[in-house]
C-alpha positions as semicolon CSV with decimal commas, in nm:
position;residue;x (nm);y (nm);z (nm)
1;M;8,304;9,041;9,431
2;F;8,524;9,156;9,149
3;T;8,894;9,131;9,210
4;P;9,075;9,414;9,065
5;Q;9,087;9,753;9,240
6;T;9,236;9,929;8,947
7;I;9,092;10,068;8,613
8;Y;8,827;9,834;8,477
9;T;8,847;9,771;8,095
10;A;8,625;9,551;7,886
11;G;8,561;9,486;7,518
12;P;8,771;9,487;7,207
13;A;8,845;9,852;7,207
14;G;8,955;9,848;7,575
15;Y;8,653;10,065;7,676
16;N;8,713;10,213;8,018
17;S;8,385;10,175;8,224
18;S;8,478;10,425;8,490
19;G;8,759;10,653;8,391
20;A;9,078;10,649;8,570
21;P;9,015;10,579;8,933
22;V;9,082;10,867;9,180
23;D;9,262;10,724;9,483
24;I;9,418;10,907;9,786
25;V;9,610;10,815;10,097
26;V;9,456;10,942;10,425
27;T;9,431;10,857;10,793
28;A;9,174;10,605;10,910
29;T;8,897;10,664;11,178
30;A;8,999;10,627;11,537
31;S;8,853;10,283;11,530
32;G;9,015;10,174;11,203
33;N;8,867;10,081;10,863
34;T;8,785;9,779;10,667
35;A;8,817;9,747;10,285
36;G;8,474;9,833;10,146
37;D;8,399;10,091;10,419
38;I;8,225;10,414;10,309
39;V;8,385;10,718;10,460
40;M;8,345;11,100;10,448
41;L;8,644;11,325;10,387
42;P;8,736;11,640;10,570
43;T;8,734;11,971;10,374
44;P;9,035;11,952;10,144
45;S;9,351;12,172;10,181
46;F;9,394;12,436;9,919
47;N;9,730;12,560;9,767
48;A;9,657;12,925;9,662
49;I;9,978;12,928;9,453
50;T;9,909;12,627;9,233
51;G;9,525;12,626;9,262
52;E;9,527;12,265;9,380
53;A;9,288;12,122;9,628
54;Y;9,422;11,811;9,811
55;W;9,414;11,578;10,114
56;A;9,740;11,529;10,293
57;P;9,802;11,169;10,432
58;S;9,741;11,321;10,782
59;A;9,377;11,402;10,677
60;V;9,141;11,183;10,899
61;V;8,828;11,033;10,745
62;V;8,504;10,999;10,934
63;V;8,186;10,806;10,942
64;P;7,945;10,977;10,701
65;D;7,725;11,243;10,846
66;T;7,365;11,319;10,720
67;A;7,459;11,680;10,716
68;G;7,682;11,597;10,421
69;F;7,411;11,412;10,206
70;A;7,198;11,696;10,088
71;A;7,251;11,900;9,761
72;N;7,322;12,216;9,952
73;T;7,565;12,087;10,208
74;R;7,717;11,779;10,047
75;R;8,071;11,649;10,112
76;I;8,311;11,415;9,935
77;F;8,288;11,048;10,014
78;G;8,527;10,757;9,939
79;V;8,566;10,376;9,972
80;V;8,844;10,236;10,180
81;L;9,061;10,005;9,969
82;T;9,295;9,859;10,237
83;T;9,193;9,743;10,588
84;V;9,383;9,924;10,855
85;G;9,392;9,963;11,238
86;A;9,303;10,281;11,440
87;N;9,459;10,594;11,293
88;G;9,661;10,411;11,038
89;Q;9,731;10,522;10,672
90;T;9,488;10,387;10,420
91;K;9,414;10,422;10,055
92;V;9,056;10,554;9,972
93;R;8,893;10,559;9,622
94;L;8,693;10,871;9,550
95;R;8,566;10,770;9,207
96;G;8,574;10,460;9,007
97;V;8,475;10,089;9,010
98;V;8,538;9,959;9,369
99;N;8,420;9,701;9,610
100;A;8,199;9,862;9,865
101;S;7,979;9,757;10,153
102;C;7,627;9,707;10,007
103;P;7,297;9,635;10,200
104;A;7,113;9,320;10,182
105;N;6,894;9,234;9,868
106;T;7,102;9,456;9,638
107;V;7,014;9,430;9,264
108;V;7,227;9,530;8,966
109;N;7,176;9,894;8,881
110;E;7,042;9,985;9,231
111;L;7,140;10,333;9,343
112;F;7,288;10,419;9,684
113;K;7,378;10,704;9,915
114;P;7,609;10,678;10,216
115;T;7,458;10,618;10,561
116;N;7,515;10,793;10,886
117;S;7,645;10,593;11,180
118;T;7,782;10,300;10,967
119;H;8,041;10,253;10,689
120;A;7,786;10,114;10,449
121;L;7,575;10,214;10,135
122;S;7,197;10,260;10,188
123;D;6,921;10,176;9,932
124;S;6,800;10,493;9,766
125;A;6,444;10,388;9,801
126;A;6,450;10,501;10,161
127;V;6,650;10,821;10,094
128;A;6,502;11,163;10,164
129;A;6,456;11,408;9,888
130;N;6,782;11,584;9,749
131;N;7,031;11,337;9,907
132;M;7,339;11,265;9,697
133;I;7,351;10,922;9,517
134;V;7,711;10,802;9,519
135;A;7,705;10,453;9,390
136;M;7,538;10,213;9,147
137;A;7,546;9,838;9,210
138;L;7,727;9,625;8,961
139;E;7,668;9,302;9,138
140;A;7,377;9,155;9,313
141;T;7,378;9,019;9,676
142;T;7,119;8,870;9,905
143;P;7,293;8,919;10,245
144;A;7,478;9,246;10,300
145;A;7,812;9,205;10,157
146;V;8,114;9,388;9,979
147;K;8,029;9,399;9,615
148;A;8,143;9,591;9,294
149;V;7,980;9,927;9,250
150;L;8,046;10,226;9,017
151;F;8,125;10,495;9,274
152;D;8,157;10,863;9,250
153;G;8,200;11,044;9,582
154;I;8,320;11,360;9,424
155;Y;8,044;11,455;9,183
156;G;7,789;11,194;9,262
157;L;7,551;11,017;9,033
158;G;7,265;11,257;9,087
159;Y;7,029;11,340;9,369
160;H;6,726;11,143;9,487
161;G;6,428;11,336;9,362
162;Q;6,130;11,235;9,591
């Protein structure tokens, strides 16, 4: 598992592999969350004067729902950065390199979607057509574990095509 939960840079030119991470502070689920959990965000609030969409710290995240996975109904997903108890404030990464809950037998470059009923990622090989891909594995793991992924819960990394 990689240690930093900040911008990841490498190489002589300081190449930024994921762009500036997008993090927000929100309220955890009613049962609490562990670092690495995959969560789904509620619809953002909108300020008509400034044109900004945002989540207030009082916005409550939920376990991902299959209704949010398809191209025509998709939602925004995040990875919990800090373990927190029920209804506590937590930081969530919406985009960037992050440690996330990966399934068993993960290989580098494997693509994932969120899963319903758990806070983990799912192997894209078992994904239905048009489901949003949100992560690419940067580390391998044999048992299910929290490992580094390139994550984009806002735009996604494409859609499963089968």
